[in-house]
Short mmCIF file of C-alpha atoms in Angstrom, two decimals:
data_model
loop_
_atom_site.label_atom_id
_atom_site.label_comp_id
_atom_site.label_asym_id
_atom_site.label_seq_id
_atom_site.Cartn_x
_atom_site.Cartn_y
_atom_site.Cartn_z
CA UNK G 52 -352.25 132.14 -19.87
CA UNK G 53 -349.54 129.73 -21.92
CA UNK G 54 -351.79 129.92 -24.76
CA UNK G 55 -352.48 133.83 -24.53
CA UNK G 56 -348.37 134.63 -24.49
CA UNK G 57 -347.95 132.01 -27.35
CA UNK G 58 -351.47 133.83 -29.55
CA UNK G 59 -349.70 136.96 -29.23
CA UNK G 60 -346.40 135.93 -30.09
CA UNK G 61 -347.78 134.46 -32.98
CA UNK G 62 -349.62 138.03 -34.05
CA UNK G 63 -346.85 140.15 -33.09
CA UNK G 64 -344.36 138.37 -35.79
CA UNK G 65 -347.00 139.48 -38.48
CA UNK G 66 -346.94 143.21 -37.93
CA UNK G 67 -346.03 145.58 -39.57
CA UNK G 68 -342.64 147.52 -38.84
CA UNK G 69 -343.47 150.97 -37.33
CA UNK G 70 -341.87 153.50 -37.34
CA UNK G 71 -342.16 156.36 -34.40
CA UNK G 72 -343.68 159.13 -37.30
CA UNK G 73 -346.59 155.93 -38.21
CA UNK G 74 -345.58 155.02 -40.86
CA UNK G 75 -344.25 151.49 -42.26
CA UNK G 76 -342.83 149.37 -45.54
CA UNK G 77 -343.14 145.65 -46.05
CA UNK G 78 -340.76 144.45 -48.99
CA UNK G 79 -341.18 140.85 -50.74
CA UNK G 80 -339.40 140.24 -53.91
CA UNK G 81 -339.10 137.45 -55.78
CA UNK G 82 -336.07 135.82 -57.77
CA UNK G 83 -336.17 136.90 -61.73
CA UNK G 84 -334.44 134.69 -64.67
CA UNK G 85 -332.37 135.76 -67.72
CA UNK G 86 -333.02 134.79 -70.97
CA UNK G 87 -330.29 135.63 -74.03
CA UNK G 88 -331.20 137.42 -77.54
CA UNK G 89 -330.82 135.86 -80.39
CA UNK G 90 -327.93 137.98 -81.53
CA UNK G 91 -326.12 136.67 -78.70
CA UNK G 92 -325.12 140.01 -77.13
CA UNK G 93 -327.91 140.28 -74.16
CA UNK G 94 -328.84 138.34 -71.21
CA UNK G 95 -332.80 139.93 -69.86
CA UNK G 96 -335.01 139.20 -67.71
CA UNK G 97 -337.41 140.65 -70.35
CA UNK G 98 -336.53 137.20 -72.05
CA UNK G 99 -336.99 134.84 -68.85
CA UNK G 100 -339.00 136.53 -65.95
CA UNK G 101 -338.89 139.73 -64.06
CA UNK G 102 -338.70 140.66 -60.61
CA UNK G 103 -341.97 141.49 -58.69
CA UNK G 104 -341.36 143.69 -55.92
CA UNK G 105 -344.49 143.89 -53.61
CA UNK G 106 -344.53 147.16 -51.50
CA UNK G 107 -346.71 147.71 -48.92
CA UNK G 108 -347.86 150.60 -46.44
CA UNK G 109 -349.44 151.25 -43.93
CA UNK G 110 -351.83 153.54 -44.18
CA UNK G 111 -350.48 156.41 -41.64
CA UNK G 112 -348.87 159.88 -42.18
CA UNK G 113 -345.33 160.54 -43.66
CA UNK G 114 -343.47 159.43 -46.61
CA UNK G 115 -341.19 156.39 -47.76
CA UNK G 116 -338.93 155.91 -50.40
CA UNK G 117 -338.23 153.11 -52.55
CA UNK G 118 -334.74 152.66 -53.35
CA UNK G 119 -333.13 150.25 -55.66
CA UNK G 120 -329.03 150.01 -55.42
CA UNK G 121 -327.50 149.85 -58.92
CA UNK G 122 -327.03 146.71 -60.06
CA UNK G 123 -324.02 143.90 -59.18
CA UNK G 124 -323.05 141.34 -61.20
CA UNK G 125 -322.51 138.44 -58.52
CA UNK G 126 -321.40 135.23 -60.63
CA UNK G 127 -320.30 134.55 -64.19
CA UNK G 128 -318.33 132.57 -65.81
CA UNK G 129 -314.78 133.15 -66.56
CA UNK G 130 -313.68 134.70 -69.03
CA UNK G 131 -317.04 136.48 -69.28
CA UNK G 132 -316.42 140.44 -70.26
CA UNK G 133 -319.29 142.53 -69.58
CA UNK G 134 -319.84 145.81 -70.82
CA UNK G 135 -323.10 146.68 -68.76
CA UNK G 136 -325.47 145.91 -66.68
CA UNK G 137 -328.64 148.20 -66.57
CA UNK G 138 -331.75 147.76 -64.36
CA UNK G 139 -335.54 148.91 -65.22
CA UNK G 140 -338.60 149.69 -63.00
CA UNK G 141 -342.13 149.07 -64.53
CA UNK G 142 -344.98 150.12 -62.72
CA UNK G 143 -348.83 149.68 -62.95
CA UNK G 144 -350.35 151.19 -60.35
CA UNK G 145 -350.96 155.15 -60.91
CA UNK G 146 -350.35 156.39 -57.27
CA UNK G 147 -347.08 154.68 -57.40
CA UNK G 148 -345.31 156.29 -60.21
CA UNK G 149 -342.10 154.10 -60.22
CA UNK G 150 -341.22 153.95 -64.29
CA UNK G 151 -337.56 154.18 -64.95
CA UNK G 152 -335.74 153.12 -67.93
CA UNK G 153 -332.80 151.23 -68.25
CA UNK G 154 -330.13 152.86 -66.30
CA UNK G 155 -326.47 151.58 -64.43
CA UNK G 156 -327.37 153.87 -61.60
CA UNK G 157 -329.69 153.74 -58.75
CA UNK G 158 -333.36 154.32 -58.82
CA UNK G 159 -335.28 156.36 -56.40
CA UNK G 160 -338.25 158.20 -55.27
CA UNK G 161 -340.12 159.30 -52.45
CA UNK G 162 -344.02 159.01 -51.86
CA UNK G 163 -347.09 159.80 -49.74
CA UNK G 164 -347.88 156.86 -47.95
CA UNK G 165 -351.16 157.44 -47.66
CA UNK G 166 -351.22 157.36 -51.37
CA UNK G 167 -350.28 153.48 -51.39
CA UNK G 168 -351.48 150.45 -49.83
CA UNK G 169 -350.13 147.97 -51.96
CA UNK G 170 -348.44 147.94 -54.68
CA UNK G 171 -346.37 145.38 -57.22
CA UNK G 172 -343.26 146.68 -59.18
CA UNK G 173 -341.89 144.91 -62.07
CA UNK G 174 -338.05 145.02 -61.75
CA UNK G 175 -335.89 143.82 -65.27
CA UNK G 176 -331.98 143.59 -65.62
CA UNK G 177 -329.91 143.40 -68.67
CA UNK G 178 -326.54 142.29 -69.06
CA UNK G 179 -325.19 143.34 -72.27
CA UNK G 180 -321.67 141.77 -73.22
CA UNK G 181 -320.01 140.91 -76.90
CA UNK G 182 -320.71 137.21 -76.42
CA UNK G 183 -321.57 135.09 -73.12
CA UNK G 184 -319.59 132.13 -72.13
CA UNK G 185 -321.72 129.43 -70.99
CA UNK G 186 -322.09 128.78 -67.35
CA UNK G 187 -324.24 130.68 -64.75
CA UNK G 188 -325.09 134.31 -64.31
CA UNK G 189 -326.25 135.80 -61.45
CA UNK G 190 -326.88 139.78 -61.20
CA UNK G 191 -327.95 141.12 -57.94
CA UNK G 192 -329.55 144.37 -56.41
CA UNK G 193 -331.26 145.41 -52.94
CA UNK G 194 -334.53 147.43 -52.65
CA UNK G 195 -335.45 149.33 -49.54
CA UNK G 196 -337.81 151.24 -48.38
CA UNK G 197 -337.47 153.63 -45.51
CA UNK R 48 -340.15 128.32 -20.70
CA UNK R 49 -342.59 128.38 -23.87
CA UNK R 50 -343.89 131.83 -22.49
CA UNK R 51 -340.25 133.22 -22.39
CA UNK R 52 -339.97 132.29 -26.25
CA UNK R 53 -342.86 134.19 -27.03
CA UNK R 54 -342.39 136.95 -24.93
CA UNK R 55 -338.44 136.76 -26.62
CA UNK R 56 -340.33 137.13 -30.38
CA UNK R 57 -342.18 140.22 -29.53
CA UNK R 58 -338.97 142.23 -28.59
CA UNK R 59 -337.32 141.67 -31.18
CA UNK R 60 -340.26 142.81 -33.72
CA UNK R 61 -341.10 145.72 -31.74
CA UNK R 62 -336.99 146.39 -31.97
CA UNK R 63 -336.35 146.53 -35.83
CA UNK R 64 -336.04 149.46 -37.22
CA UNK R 65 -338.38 151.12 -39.58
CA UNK R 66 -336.42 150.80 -43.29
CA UNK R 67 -336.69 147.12 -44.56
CA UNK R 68 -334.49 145.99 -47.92
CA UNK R 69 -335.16 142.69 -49.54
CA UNK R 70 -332.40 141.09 -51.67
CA UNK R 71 -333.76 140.59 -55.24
CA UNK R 72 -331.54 138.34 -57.60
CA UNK R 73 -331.67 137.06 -61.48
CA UNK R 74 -329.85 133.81 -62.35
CA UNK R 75 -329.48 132.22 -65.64
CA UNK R 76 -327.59 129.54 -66.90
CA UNK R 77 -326.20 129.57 -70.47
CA UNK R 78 -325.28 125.54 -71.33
CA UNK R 79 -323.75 125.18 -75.03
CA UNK R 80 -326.16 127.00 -77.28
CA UNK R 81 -325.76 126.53 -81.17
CA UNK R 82 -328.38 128.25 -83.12
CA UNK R 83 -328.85 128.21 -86.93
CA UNK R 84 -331.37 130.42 -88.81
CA UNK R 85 -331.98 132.63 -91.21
CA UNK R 86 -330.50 130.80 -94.39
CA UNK R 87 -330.74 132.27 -97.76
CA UNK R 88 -330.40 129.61 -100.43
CA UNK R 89 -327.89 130.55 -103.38
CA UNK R 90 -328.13 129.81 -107.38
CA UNK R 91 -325.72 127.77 -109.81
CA UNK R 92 -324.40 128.74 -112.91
CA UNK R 93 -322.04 127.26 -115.17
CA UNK R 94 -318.35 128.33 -114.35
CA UNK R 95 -315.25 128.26 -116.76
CA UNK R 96 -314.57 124.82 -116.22
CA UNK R 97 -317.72 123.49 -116.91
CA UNK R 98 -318.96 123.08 -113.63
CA UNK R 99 -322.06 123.94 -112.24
CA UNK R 100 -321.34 126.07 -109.55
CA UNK R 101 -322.90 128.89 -106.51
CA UNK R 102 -319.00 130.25 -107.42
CA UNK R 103 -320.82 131.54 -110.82
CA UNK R 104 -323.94 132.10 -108.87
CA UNK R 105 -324.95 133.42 -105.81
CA UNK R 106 -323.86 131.27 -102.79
CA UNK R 107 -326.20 130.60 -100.19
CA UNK R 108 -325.86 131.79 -96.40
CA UNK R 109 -326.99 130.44 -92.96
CA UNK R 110 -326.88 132.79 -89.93
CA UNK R 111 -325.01 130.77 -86.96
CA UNK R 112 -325.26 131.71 -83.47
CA UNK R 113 -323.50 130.29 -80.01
CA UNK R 114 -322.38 130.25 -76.73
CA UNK R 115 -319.47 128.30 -77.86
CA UNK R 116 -318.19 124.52 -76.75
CA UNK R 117 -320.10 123.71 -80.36
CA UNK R 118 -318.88 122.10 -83.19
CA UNK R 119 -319.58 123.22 -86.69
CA UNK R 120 -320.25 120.04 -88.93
CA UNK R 121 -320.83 119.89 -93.22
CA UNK R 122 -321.31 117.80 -95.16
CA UNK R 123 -320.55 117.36 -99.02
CA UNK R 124 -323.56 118.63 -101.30
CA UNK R 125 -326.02 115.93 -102.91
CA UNK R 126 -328.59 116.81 -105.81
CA UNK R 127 -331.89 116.98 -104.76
CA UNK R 128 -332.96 117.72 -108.32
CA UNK R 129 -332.05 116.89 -111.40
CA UNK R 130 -333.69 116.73 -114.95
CA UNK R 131 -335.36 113.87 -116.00
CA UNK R 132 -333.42 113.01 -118.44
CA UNK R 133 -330.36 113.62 -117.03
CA UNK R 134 -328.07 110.69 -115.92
CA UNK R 135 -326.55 111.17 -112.31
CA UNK R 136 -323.29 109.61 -111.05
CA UNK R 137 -320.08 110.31 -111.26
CA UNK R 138 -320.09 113.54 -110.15
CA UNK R 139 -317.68 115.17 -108.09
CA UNK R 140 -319.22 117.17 -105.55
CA UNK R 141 -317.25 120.19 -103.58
CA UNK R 142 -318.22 122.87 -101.24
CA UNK R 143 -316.20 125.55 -99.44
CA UNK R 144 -317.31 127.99 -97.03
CA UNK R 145 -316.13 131.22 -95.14
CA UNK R 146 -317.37 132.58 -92.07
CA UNK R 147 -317.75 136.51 -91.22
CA UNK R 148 -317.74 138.07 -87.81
CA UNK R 149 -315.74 135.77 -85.85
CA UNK R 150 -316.51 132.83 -88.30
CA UNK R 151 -313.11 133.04 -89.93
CA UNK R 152 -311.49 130.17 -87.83
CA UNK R 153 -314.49 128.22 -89.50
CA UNK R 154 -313.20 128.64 -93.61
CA UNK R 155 -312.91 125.94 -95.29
CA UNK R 156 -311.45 126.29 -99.10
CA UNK R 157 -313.14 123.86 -101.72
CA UNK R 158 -313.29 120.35 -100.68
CA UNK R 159 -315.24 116.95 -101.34
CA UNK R 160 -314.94 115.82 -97.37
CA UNK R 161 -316.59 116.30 -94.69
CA UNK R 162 -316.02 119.28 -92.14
CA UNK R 163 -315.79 119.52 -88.23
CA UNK R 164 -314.23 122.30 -86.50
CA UNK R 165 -314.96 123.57 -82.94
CA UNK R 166 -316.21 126.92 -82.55
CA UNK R 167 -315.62 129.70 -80.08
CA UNK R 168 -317.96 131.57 -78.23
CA UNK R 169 -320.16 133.75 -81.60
CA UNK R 170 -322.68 136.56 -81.73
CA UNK R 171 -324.96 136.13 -84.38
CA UNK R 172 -322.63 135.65 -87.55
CA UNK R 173 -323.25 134.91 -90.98
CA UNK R 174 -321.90 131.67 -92.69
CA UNK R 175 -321.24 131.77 -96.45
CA UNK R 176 -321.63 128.53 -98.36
CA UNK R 177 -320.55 127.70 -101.75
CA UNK R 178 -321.48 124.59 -103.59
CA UNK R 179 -320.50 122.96 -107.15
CA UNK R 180 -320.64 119.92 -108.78
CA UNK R 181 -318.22 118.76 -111.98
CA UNK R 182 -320.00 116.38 -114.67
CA UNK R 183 -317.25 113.62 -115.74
CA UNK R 184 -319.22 113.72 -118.86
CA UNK R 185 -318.80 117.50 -118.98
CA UNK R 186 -322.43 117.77 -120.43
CA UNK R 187 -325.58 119.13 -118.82
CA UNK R 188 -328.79 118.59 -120.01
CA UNK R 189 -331.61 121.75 -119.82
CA UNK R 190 -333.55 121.70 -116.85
CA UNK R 191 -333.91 122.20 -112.85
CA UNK R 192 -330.54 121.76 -110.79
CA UNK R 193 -330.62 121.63 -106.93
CA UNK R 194 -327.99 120.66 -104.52
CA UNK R 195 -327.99 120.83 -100.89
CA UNK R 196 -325.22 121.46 -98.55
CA UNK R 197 -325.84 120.50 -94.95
CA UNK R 198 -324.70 122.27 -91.75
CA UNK R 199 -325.24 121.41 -88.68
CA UNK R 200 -324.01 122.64 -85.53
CA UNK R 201 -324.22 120.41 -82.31
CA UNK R 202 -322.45 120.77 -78.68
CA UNK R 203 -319.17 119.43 -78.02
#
C-alpha cells in the first residue's frame, strides 16, 4: 500500500495542469545571453543565444493564449542610459503562428489547442543604448499561458 | 508518515490553477572591450618644409571601438621601407592624431613621444592618424617610402 501512495505521488507531480474546460499549458524556458554589435550601440540575444520557450498542450477542447509581458530591464550597470529595450517572437511551427517583430510592448495571441501539441518559440531581446558601460546586464520578461 | 507526504503532493497539483508563466531572463556581461578595425592606410608627400609627410598626403584611419576602462596607446612611426639606396638615421619621426565621435579627448597635436590616454566608454569611432618624418640631410632619394604608426588599445 506504502509503495502504491508513494507510485502515485510520484505520477501525479508529472501531470499536466487542467483546467475545468480540458484544457492545459506546460511552459519551460530557458535563460538567453546578449551579445554587443560591433558599433557598440546594441546588446542581442541575436548575438549570444535566444530564448526557447517550449509550449505544450494538451490535446482537449478550448483555447490558450500565449502571453509575453513587455520587457524589464532588471540589472545594469551604473551609469548605463538605455534608450530601448524591444523583444521578438520567432516561430517554426505553422499551427503556432507566433512571429512578432521587435516591439517595447507585449505580445499576444490566442489559439486552438487542439491545433498544438508541442511547440518551441524562439524569444530575442535587444537593448539598444548610445554606448554600454561594462558590467552585467540582465533584461527580464514572463510568458504565460492561460 | 511517508503516505501523508504523498497524499500532501497530489493536493497541491490537483490545486494549481490552470494559467502557468515561466520567468525567462537574458544576462550578459560586458568586461573592458577595446576593438580596433577597419584601418585605411594613408600616403606621404613632400610638405613645405621638406618633410615627408600624410599632412601633404592622405592620413591613414583606424576605426576604434569600446566599452571604456581602455587605454589608447601610440607609438612614434618607424620606416618599414625605404629605397635602397637611401641612407636611414637621423630622422626625426612625428605623428599626431585626432579622434571623431567622442575621440576628441584622444587628440594629440604633432609629437615624437609616445601616447597613453584613457578612454571613455565609445561607439564605433574613427581615429585619424597623421605621420611624417624630417631628413636632417633634407634630401630624399626616388623610390618606395613606408612608415608605420602603431596603435594599440588595451584595458586599464
Amino acid at each position: 500500500m506504502l509503495r502504491q501512495l508513494k507510485a502515485l505521488a510520484g505520477a501525479a507531480l508529472l501531470l499536466p495542469m487542467l483546467s475545468a474546460e480540458g484544457a492545459a499549458c506546460t511552459l519551460i524556458a530557458t535563460g538567453g545571453t546578449l551579445g554587443l554589435a560591433p558599433n557598440g550601440t546594441t546588446y542581442t540575444s541575436e548575438l549570444g543565444l535566444p530564448s526557447l520557450v517550449t509550449i505544450s498542450t494538451t490535446l482537449l477542447d478550448g483555447s490558450f493564449t500565449i502571453t509575453i509581458d513587455p520587457p524589464t530591464l532588471v540589472q545594469s550597470p551604473v551609469g548605463f542610459v538605455p534608450i530601448s529595450l524591444e523583444q521578438k517572437t520567432v516561430s517554426a511551427v505553422s499551427t503556432l503562428d507566433l512571429n512578432f517583430a521587435y516591439t517595447s510592448g507585449q505580445i499576444q495571441r490566442t489559439f486552438p489547442t487542439q491545433l498544438l501539441s508541442a511547440a518551441v518559440v524562439t524569444l530575442h531581446h535587444r537593448l539598444n543604448a548610445a554606448s554600454f558601460p561594462s558590467g552585467t546586464y540582465r533584461t527580464k520578461t514572463v510568458v504565460t499561458c492561460s | 508518515m511517508r503516505s501523508l507526504f504523498g497524499l500532501t503532493a497530489i493536493a497541491t497539483v490537483a490545486g494549481v490553477p490552470c494559467a502557468q508563466a515561466a520567468d525567462v531572463l537574458f544576462q550578459g556581461t560586458l568586461d573592458s572591450i577595446c576593438i580596433l578595425g577597419l584601418t585605411t592606410p594613408g600616403t606621404l608627400g613632400v610638405d613645405a618644409e621638406g618633410r615627408l609627410s600624410s599632412a601633404a598626403g592622405l592620413p591613414g584611419t583606424v576605426t576604434v571601438l569600446t566599452t571604456g576602462g581602455t587605454r589608447l596607446n601610440v607609438k612614434a612611426p618607424v620606416w618599414t621601407q625605404t629605397p635602397a639606396a637611401y641612407s636611414s638615421g637621423g630622422e626625426v619621426f612625428e605623428y599626431s592624431y585626432l579622434g571623431l565621435s567622442g575621440l576628441g579627448v584622444a587628440n594629440v597635436d604633432w609629437t615624437s613621444a609616445n601616447s597613453d590616454v584613457a578612454l571613455p566608454v565609445l561607439p564605433l569611432s574613427i581615429l585619424t592618424v597623421n605621420a611624417r618624418a624630417a631628413n636632417p640631410s633634407d634630401s630624399w632619394v626616388d623610390g618606395t617610402y613606408q612608415m608605420k604608426v602603431e596603435v594599440t588599445c588595451s584595458a586599464s
